[in-house]
mmCIF file of C-alpha atoms and ligand atoms in Angstrom:
data_model
loop_
_atom_site.group_PDB
_atom_site.id
_atom_site.type_symbol
_atom_site.label_atom_id
_atom_site.label_comp_id
_atom_site.label_asym_id
_atom_site.label_seq_id
_atom_site.Cartn_x
_atom_site.Cartn_y
_atom_site.Cartn_z
ATOM 1 C CA MET A 1 41.897 -133.890 -107.456
ATOM 2 C CA ALA A 2 45.012 -135.005 -109.255
ATOM 3 C CA PHE A 3 45.345 -138.262 -107.393
ATOM 4 C CA GLY A 4 47.248 -140.003 -110.162
ATOM 5 C CA GLU A 5 50.223 -137.686 -110.010
ATOM 6 C CA ARG A 6 53.435 -138.211 -108.117
ATOM 7 C CA ILE A 7 53.481 -137.720 -104.371
ATOM 8 C CA SER A 8 55.161 -134.454 -103.381
ATOM 9 C CA ILE A 9 58.094 -134.485 -100.947
ATOM 10 C CA LYS A 10 58.077 -131.407 -98.736
ATOM 11 C CA THR A 11 61.272 -129.484 -98.071
ATOM 12 C CA ARG A 12 62.378 -128.524 -94.564
ATOM 13 C CA SER A 13 60.947 -125.032 -94.872
ATOM 14 C CA GLU A 14 57.689 -126.330 -96.361
ATOM 15 C CA ILE A 15 57.392 -128.675 -93.397
ATOM 16 C CA VAL A 16 57.781 -125.710 -91.038
ATOM 17 C CA SER A 17 54.772 -124.076 -92.742
ATOM 18 C CA MET A 18 52.770 -127.294 -92.695
ATOM 19 C CA ARG A 19 53.434 -127.733 -88.989
ATOM 20 C CA GLU A 20 52.093 -124.248 -88.362
ATOM 21 C CA SER A 21 48.875 -124.599 -90.351
ATOM 22 C CA ALA A 22 48.256 -128.076 -88.909
ATOM 23 C CA ARG A 23 48.775 -126.778 -85.358
ATOM 24 C CA HIS A 24 46.127 -124.106 -85.940
ATOM 25 C CA VAL A 25 43.743 -126.782 -87.220
ATOM 26 C CA GLY A 26 44.327 -128.931 -84.129
ATOM 27 C CA GLU A 27 43.905 -126.034 -81.709
ATOM 28 C CA ILE A 28 40.761 -124.678 -83.370
ATOM 29 C CA LEU A 29 39.172 -128.143 -83.495
ATOM 30 C CA LEU A 30 39.760 -128.436 -79.733
ATOM 31 C CA GLU A 31 37.994 -125.099 -79.203
ATOM 32 C CA LEU A 32 35.083 -126.194 -81.396
ATOM 33 C CA ARG A 33 34.768 -129.519 -79.595
ATOM 34 C CA GLU A 34 34.166 -127.607 -76.352
ATOM 35 C CA LEU A 35 31.167 -125.850 -77.930
ATOM 36 C CA VAL A 36 29.337 -129.071 -78.838
ATOM 37 C CA ARG A 37 26.297 -129.550 -76.615
ATOM 38 C CA PRO A 38 22.527 -130.082 -76.970
ATOM 39 C CA GLY A 39 20.806 -126.955 -78.324
ATOM 40 C CA VAL A 40 23.752 -125.631 -80.335
ATOM 41 C CA THR A 41 23.181 -125.277 -84.076
ATOM 42 C CA THR A 42 25.668 -126.543 -86.616
ATOM 43 C CA GLY A 43 25.774 -123.004 -88.044
ATOM 44 C CA GLU A 44 26.912 -121.636 -84.666
ATOM 45 C CA LEU A 45 29.862 -124.023 -84.748
ATOM 46 C CA ASP A 46 30.757 -122.786 -88.234
ATOM 47 C CA ARG A 47 30.591 -119.160 -87.082
ATOM 48 C CA ALA A 48 32.889 -119.951 -84.148
ATOM 49 C CA ALA A 49 35.304 -121.550 -86.604
ATOM 50 C CA GLU A 50 35.106 -118.450 -88.847
ATOM 51 C CA LYS A 51 35.978 -116.254 -85.885
ATOM 52 C CA ALA A 52 38.936 -118.425 -84.892
ATOM 53 C CA ILE A 53 40.236 -118.263 -88.466
ATOM 54 C CA LYS A 54 39.984 -114.473 -88.467
ATOM 55 C CA ASP A 55 41.583 -114.088 -85.020
ATOM 56 C CA ARG A 56 44.563 -116.237 -86.061
ATOM 57 C CA GLY A 57 45.065 -114.720 -89.495
ATOM 58 C CA VAL A 58 44.821 -118.045 -91.306
ATOM 59 C CA THR A 59 42.738 -118.967 -94.379
ATOM 60 C CA SER A 60 39.940 -121.520 -94.653
ATOM 61 C CA SER A 61 40.845 -124.498 -96.808
ATOM 62 C CA PHE A 62 37.185 -125.426 -97.280
ATOM 63 C CA LYS A 63 35.189 -122.259 -97.993
ATOM 64 C CA GLY A 64 34.837 -121.795 -101.734
ATOM 65 C CA TYR A 65 36.434 -125.157 -102.474
ATOM 66 C CA ALA A 66 34.941 -126.581 -105.677
ATOM 67 C CA PRO A 67 36.330 -129.902 -106.883
ATOM 68 C CA HIS A 68 35.042 -131.680 -109.988
ATOM 69 C CA ASP A 69 32.004 -129.534 -110.907
ATOM 70 C CA LEU A 70 30.507 -129.427 -107.412
ATOM 71 C CA PRO A 71 29.069 -126.143 -106.158
ATOM 72 C CA HIS A 72 31.526 -124.134 -104.060
ATOM 73 C CA TYR A 73 31.602 -125.415 -100.491
ATOM 74 C CA PRO A 74 29.836 -122.636 -98.559
ATOM 75 C CA ALA A 75 31.302 -122.949 -95.031
ATOM 76 C CA VAL A 76 34.635 -123.232 -93.217
ATOM 77 C CA LEU A 77 33.577 -126.347 -91.289
ATOM 78 C CA CYS A 78 31.943 -129.630 -92.250
ATOM 79 C CA VAL A 79 29.428 -130.760 -89.606
ATOM 80 C CA SER A 80 28.050 -134.261 -90.160
ATOM 81 C CA VAL A 81 25.429 -135.574 -87.714
ATOM 82 C CA ASN A 82 24.500 -139.235 -87.037
ATOM 83 C CA ASP A 83 23.950 -140.922 -90.446
ATOM 84 C CA GLU A 84 25.759 -138.107 -92.243
ATOM 85 C CA ILE A 85 29.200 -139.427 -93.195
ATOM 86 C CA VAL A 86 31.115 -136.345 -94.358
ATOM 87 C CA HIS A 87 30.773 -132.849 -95.850
ATOM 88 C CA GLY A 88 27.620 -131.874 -93.923
ATOM 89 C CA ILE A 89 26.924 -128.177 -94.532
ATOM 90 C CA PRO A 90 26.403 -126.194 -91.307
ATOM 91 C CA GLY A 91 23.089 -124.386 -90.896
ATOM 92 C CA PRO A 92 20.021 -124.155 -88.661
ATOM 93 C CA ARG A 93 20.104 -127.798 -87.517
ATOM 94 C CA VAL A 94 20.013 -128.036 -83.722
ATOM 95 C CA LEU A 95 22.174 -130.702 -82.080
ATOM 96 C CA ASP A 96 20.231 -133.072 -79.808
ATOM 97 C CA ASP A 97 21.253 -134.984 -76.721
ATOM 98 C CA GLY A 98 22.473 -138.405 -77.911
ATOM 99 C CA ASP A 99 23.613 -137.303 -81.376
ATOM 100 C CA ILE A 100 27.114 -137.946 -82.649
ATOM 101 C CA VAL A 101 28.658 -135.131 -84.664
ATOM 102 C CA SER A 102 31.704 -135.045 -86.897
ATOM 103 C CA LEU A 103 33.623 -131.760 -87.172
ATOM 104 C CA ASP A 104 35.970 -131.618 -90.168
ATOM 105 C CA PHE A 105 38.173 -128.555 -90.494
ATOM 106 C CA GLY A 106 41.096 -127.237 -92.520
ATOM 107 C CA VAL A 107 43.133 -124.056 -92.873
ATOM 108 C CA SER A 108 46.119 -122.878 -94.840
ATOM 109 C CA LEU A 109 49.010 -120.656 -93.828
ATOM 110 C CA ASP A 110 51.845 -119.538 -96.118
ATOM 111 C CA GLY A 111 50.161 -121.589 -98.849
ATOM 112 C CA PHE A 112 50.149 -124.945 -97.019
ATOM 113 C CA HIS A 113 47.071 -126.775 -95.779
ATOM 114 C CA GLY A 114 46.188 -128.792 -92.686
ATOM 115 C CA ASP A 115 43.096 -131.033 -92.401
ATOM 116 C CA SER A 116 41.646 -132.872 -89.407
ATOM 117 C CA ALA A 117 38.333 -134.284 -88.155
ATOM 118 C CA ILE A 118 36.831 -135.654 -84.961
ATOM 119 C CA THR A 119 33.506 -137.235 -84.109
ATOM 120 C CA VAL A 120 32.177 -136.335 -80.674
ATOM 121 C CA PRO A 121 29.104 -137.083 -78.552
ATOM 122 C CA VAL A 122 26.392 -134.477 -78.027
ATOM 123 C CA GLY A 123 25.475 -134.735 -74.354
ATOM 124 C CA ARG A 124 25.163 -138.392 -73.340
ATOM 125 C CA ILE A 125 25.365 -141.173 -75.924
ATOM 126 C CA ASP A 126 24.666 -144.882 -75.526
ATOM 127 C CA ALA A 127 27.354 -147.568 -75.371
ATOM 128 C CA GLU A 128 26.855 -148.654 -78.989
ATOM 129 C CA LYS A 129 27.480 -145.143 -80.309
ATOM 130 C CA GLN A 130 30.513 -144.809 -78.064
ATOM 131 C CA ARG A 131 31.855 -148.084 -79.434
ATOM 132 C CA LEU A 132 31.557 -146.726 -82.987
ATOM 133 C CA LEU A 133 33.533 -143.622 -81.996
ATOM 134 C CA ASN A 134 36.178 -145.712 -80.231
ATOM 135 C CA VAL A 135 36.619 -148.144 -83.119
ATOM 136 C CA THR A 136 36.846 -145.376 -85.738
ATOM 137 C CA ARG A 137 39.436 -143.531 -83.694
ATOM 138 C CA GLU A 138 41.365 -146.772 -83.226
ATOM 139 C CA CYS A 139 41.289 -147.221 -87.015
ATOM 140 C CA LEU A 140 43.064 -143.875 -87.364
ATOM 141 C CA ASP A 141 45.549 -144.724 -84.606
ATOM 142 C CA LEU A 142 46.354 -148.101 -86.198
ATOM 143 C CA ALA A 143 46.798 -146.448 -89.584
ATOM 144 C CA ILE A 144 49.252 -143.969 -88.101
ATOM 145 C CA GLU A 145 51.173 -146.749 -86.327
ATOM 146 C CA THR A 146 51.748 -148.472 -89.655
ATOM 147 C CA MET A 147 53.091 -145.324 -91.336
ATOM 148 C CA ALA A 148 56.886 -145.221 -91.719
ATOM 149 C CA PRO A 149 59.461 -144.995 -94.513
ATOM 150 C CA GLY A 150 59.494 -148.152 -96.627
ATOM 151 C CA LYS A 151 55.890 -149.112 -95.863
ATOM 152 C CA ARG A 152 53.539 -149.377 -98.835
ATOM 153 C CA LEU A 153 50.578 -147.071 -99.354
ATOM 154 C CA SER A 154 47.965 -149.852 -99.244
ATOM 155 C CA ASP A 155 49.229 -150.997 -95.819
ATOM 156 C CA ILE A 156 47.299 -148.018 -94.396
ATOM 157 C CA GLY A 157 43.864 -148.919 -95.750
ATOM 158 C CA HIS A 158 44.389 -152.555 -94.957
ATOM 159 C CA VAL A 159 44.668 -152.019 -91.197
ATOM 160 C CA VAL A 160 41.731 -149.590 -91.217
ATOM 161 C CA GLU A 161 39.424 -152.007 -92.996
ATOM 162 C CA ARG A 162 40.479 -154.979 -90.888
ATOM 163 C CA HIS A 163 39.887 -153.204 -87.596
ATOM 164 C CA ALA A 164 36.492 -151.777 -88.655
ATOM 165 C CA GLU A 165 35.274 -155.098 -90.039
ATOM 166 C CA ASP A 166 36.533 -157.067 -87.016
ATOM 167 C CA ALA A 167 34.240 -154.816 -84.968
ATOM 168 C CA GLY A 168 31.288 -155.645 -87.260
ATOM 169 C CA TYR A 169 31.308 -152.304 -89.067
ATOM 170 C CA SER A 170 32.041 -151.310 -92.668
ATOM 171 C CA VAL A 171 34.313 -148.663 -94.189
ATOM 172 C CA VAL A 172 33.092 -146.068 -96.668
ATOM 173 C CA ARG A 173 34.711 -146.706 -100.059
ATOM 174 C CA VAL A 174 33.808 -143.682 -102.187
ATOM 175 C CA PHE A 175 35.754 -141.254 -99.994
ATOM 176 C CA ALA A 176 39.395 -141.640 -99.004
ATOM 177 C CA GLY A 177 42.397 -140.037 -97.395
ATOM 178 C CA HIS A 178 44.735 -137.964 -99.542
ATOM 179 C CA GLY A 179 48.062 -136.277 -99.916
ATOM 180 C CA ILE A 180 48.084 -132.696 -98.643
ATOM 181 C CA GLY A 181 50.362 -129.675 -99.015
ATOM 182 C CA ARG A 182 50.025 -126.739 -101.379
ATOM 183 C CA GLN A 183 46.667 -128.281 -102.293
ATOM 184 C CA LEU A 184 44.077 -129.535 -99.825
ATOM 185 C CA HIS A 185 43.766 -132.689 -101.921
ATOM 186 C CA GLU A 186 46.963 -133.960 -103.552
ATOM 187 C CA ALA A 187 48.071 -137.334 -104.812
ATOM 188 C CA PRO A 188 47.770 -140.063 -103.707
ATOM 189 C CA TRP A 189 44.198 -141.296 -103.123
ATOM 190 C CA ILE A 190 44.328 -143.350 -99.903
ATOM 191 C CA PRO A 191 41.374 -145.769 -99.630
ATOM 192 C CA ASN A 192 40.355 -147.047 -96.205
ATOM 193 C CA TYR A 193 40.425 -150.630 -97.448
ATOM 194 C CA GLY A 194 42.504 -152.991 -99.524
ATOM 195 C CA ARG A 195 45.207 -155.620 -99.615
ATOM 196 C CA PRO A 196 48.540 -154.738 -98.006
ATOM 197 C CA GLY A 197 51.894 -154.438 -99.772
ATOM 198 C CA ARG A 198 50.762 -152.430 -102.805
ATOM 199 C CA GLY A 199 51.311 -148.954 -104.167
ATOM 200 C CA PRO A 200 54.195 -146.563 -103.661
ATOM 201 C CA ARG A 201 56.556 -146.771 -100.706
ATOM 202 C CA LEU A 202 56.189 -144.086 -98.059
ATOM 203 C CA MET A 203 59.146 -141.690 -97.904
ATOM 204 C CA PRO A 204 60.264 -138.983 -95.450
ATOM 205 C CA GLY A 205 58.764 -135.611 -96.372
ATOM 206 C CA MET A 206 55.478 -137.003 -97.663
ATOM 207 C CA VAL A 207 52.395 -135.647 -95.879
ATOM 208 C CA PHE A 208 49.064 -137.455 -95.830
ATOM 209 C CA ALA A 209 45.575 -136.737 -94.502
ATOM 210 C CA ILE A 210 44.319 -140.076 -93.217
ATOM 211 C CA GLU A 211 40.575 -140.190 -92.602
ATOM 212 C CA PRO A 212 38.719 -143.418 -91.854
ATOM 213 C CA MET A 213 34.920 -143.183 -92.228
ATOM 214 C CA VAL A 214 33.203 -146.113 -90.536
ATOM 215 C CA ASP A 215 29.517 -147.125 -90.762
ATOM 216 C CA VAL A 216 27.551 -149.298 -88.342
ATOM 217 C CA GLY A 217 25.665 -150.724 -91.364
ATOM 218 C CA GLY A 218 26.666 -151.024 -95.002
ATOM 219 C CA PRO A 219 29.259 -148.948 -96.880
ATOM 220 C CA ASP A 220 26.920 -147.431 -99.476
ATOM 221 C CA VAL A 221 26.526 -143.680 -99.711
ATOM 222 C CA ARG A 222 23.643 -141.432 -100.746
ATOM 223 C CA MET A 223 24.161 -137.777 -101.627
ATOM 224 C CA LEU A 224 21.717 -135.131 -100.406
ATOM 225 C CA ASP A 225 20.277 -132.516 -102.780
ATOM 226 C CA ASP A 226 22.794 -129.933 -101.528
ATOM 227 C CA GLU A 227 25.341 -131.997 -103.563
ATOM 228 C CA TRP A 228 27.802 -132.080 -100.645
ATOM 229 C CA THR A 229 26.325 -133.969 -97.699
ATOM 230 C CA ALA A 230 27.028 -137.704 -97.901
ATOM 231 C CA VAL A 231 24.780 -139.948 -95.781
ATOM 232 C CA THR A 232 24.721 -143.694 -95.304
ATOM 233 C CA ALA A 233 22.324 -145.301 -97.811
ATOM 234 C CA ASP A 234 20.846 -147.504 -95.069
ATOM 235 C CA GLY A 235 20.475 -144.701 -92.522
ATOM 236 C CA SER A 236 22.994 -146.264 -90.135
ATOM 237 C CA LEU A 237 25.320 -144.170 -87.994
ATOM 238 C CA SER A 238 28.729 -143.147 -89.319
ATOM 239 C CA ALA A 239 31.874 -141.759 -87.673
ATOM 240 C CA HIS A 240 34.955 -139.998 -89.060
ATOM 241 C CA PHE A 241 38.386 -139.148 -87.629
ATOM 242 C CA GLU A 242 41.244 -137.491 -89.502
ATOM 243 C CA HIS A 243 44.795 -136.256 -88.937
ATOM 244 C CA THR A 244 47.438 -134.661 -91.161
ATOM 245 C CA ILE A 245 50.587 -136.790 -90.843
ATOM 246 C CA LEU A 246 54.207 -136.276 -91.913
ATOM 247 C CA ILE A 247 56.404 -139.257 -92.749
ATOM 248 C CA THR A 248 59.688 -138.760 -90.867
ATOM 249 C CA ASP A 249 63.032 -140.573 -91.067
ATOM 250 C CA ASP A 250 61.871 -143.177 -88.564
ATOM 251 C CA GLY A 251 58.079 -143.090 -88.476
ATOM 252 C CA ALA A 252 55.278 -140.567 -88.593
ATOM 253 C CA ASP A 253 54.568 -137.241 -86.949
ATOM 254 C CA ILE A 254 50.934 -136.246 -86.358
ATOM 255 C CA LEU A 255 50.951 -132.579 -87.362
ATOM 256 C CA THR A 256 47.334 -131.828 -86.370
ATOM 257 C CA ARG A 257 47.681 -133.425 -82.918
ATOM 258 C CA VAL A 258 47.949 -130.874 -80.115
ATOM 259 C CA SER A 259 47.861 -131.477 -76.371
ATOM 260 C CA GLY A 260 44.405 -132.756 -75.449
ATOM 261 C CA SER A 261 43.266 -133.632 -78.958
ATOM 262 C CA HIS A 262 42.454 -136.997 -80.533
HETATM 263 N N1 MF3 B 301 38.514 -133.726 -94.838
HETATM 264 C C1 MF3 B 301 37.612 -133.470 -95.926
HETATM 265 C C2 MF3 B 301 38.096 -134.174 -97.154
HETATM 266 O O1 MF3 B 301 39.276 -134.347 -97.303
HETATM 267 C C3 MF3 B 301 37.541 -132.021 -96.193
HETATM 268 C C4 MF3 B 301 36.596 -131.641 -97.274
HETATM 269 S S1 MF3 B 301 36.679 -129.972 -97.513
HETATM 270 C C5 MF3 B 301 35.352 -129.519 -98.390
HETATM 271 O O2 MF3 B 301 37.294 -134.569 -97.980
HETATM 272 F F1 MF3 B 301 35.484 -128.280 -98.590
HETATM 273 F F2 MF3 B 301 35.361 -130.176 -99.491
HETATM 274 F F3 MF3 B 301 34.258 -129.786 -97.725
HETATM 275 CO CO1 CO B 302 40.642 -134.669 -95.707
#
C-alpha cells in the first residue's frame, strides 16, 4: 500500500468507470444482505458473491489480494462476525440468531475498483448491538457530510472518532480508510481518528474509501492464525461500514450507494 504517495485525481472517463464498478458493489451487497439469516454459513455468502461477480462480468478486488507479505486473500467477500473487526475469511461458520455480521466487498471493472461494507443483524439482535450498528453507520454518514473540496484529510477521522467516543465506544486504529482507483488501496491512509485541520486538502476528482470500525470495548486488535481475521483483543463486539466516495465540485458523491442501501 503506497499510502505516502500523491493522491490521484480521476479524469471524467475514469470517474465513469468508477461509478460503474461502485454501482455493482452496492447492488451486490444489497443482494448479499438479503441472504443473511440464522443457519446460513459465511461460505454460502461468499459463494453467492462469486456467482454475482460471474453473472455481471466484473472482477473480484479481494480474491488473490496479497499486500505486504500476507498470504493471498482466498475469498471474494470478507465476513466478520461479532468480535471480528475486519477481513474475516468465509467458511463453514454458521450464523446464529443475535449475531452481527460485517460484509465487506469489492469489485473492479475496466481496471477501477469499488469497495463497500455493511454490518447487519442476524435474526433479532438486542438494543445494545443495534446501537453499535447505528453509531458506526452514523460515523460514516458524518464523515461523508464533512467531505468537500477545501476540507482537510484529517477532518474525516476527527468526526468519526468524536462520534464513536461520545457514544462510549472506541475506534480501531491499525486499520483505516484509503484512496481507491486503479488500485484497491491507494494513497492516502485515512485514519478514523485524529485532530482536524491537517493533511492535504480534498479536491474534486479524488476518490476515497471511508470505513469506520468501531468497538464496544477497547481499540486493540488481535490477529487470528489465518493471518487475515482481525478480532478485538478484549473480545468486545465490533462494527464496520464503508462507502467509496468521489469528491465533487461542491461536496461528495457516494458511488457505492444504490437505492435501498446504507
Ligand atoms: N475494505 C477492506 C479494506 O480496505 C477490503 C479488504 S480486501 C482484502 O481493508 F482482500 F484485503 F480482504
Ligand atoms: Co476498504
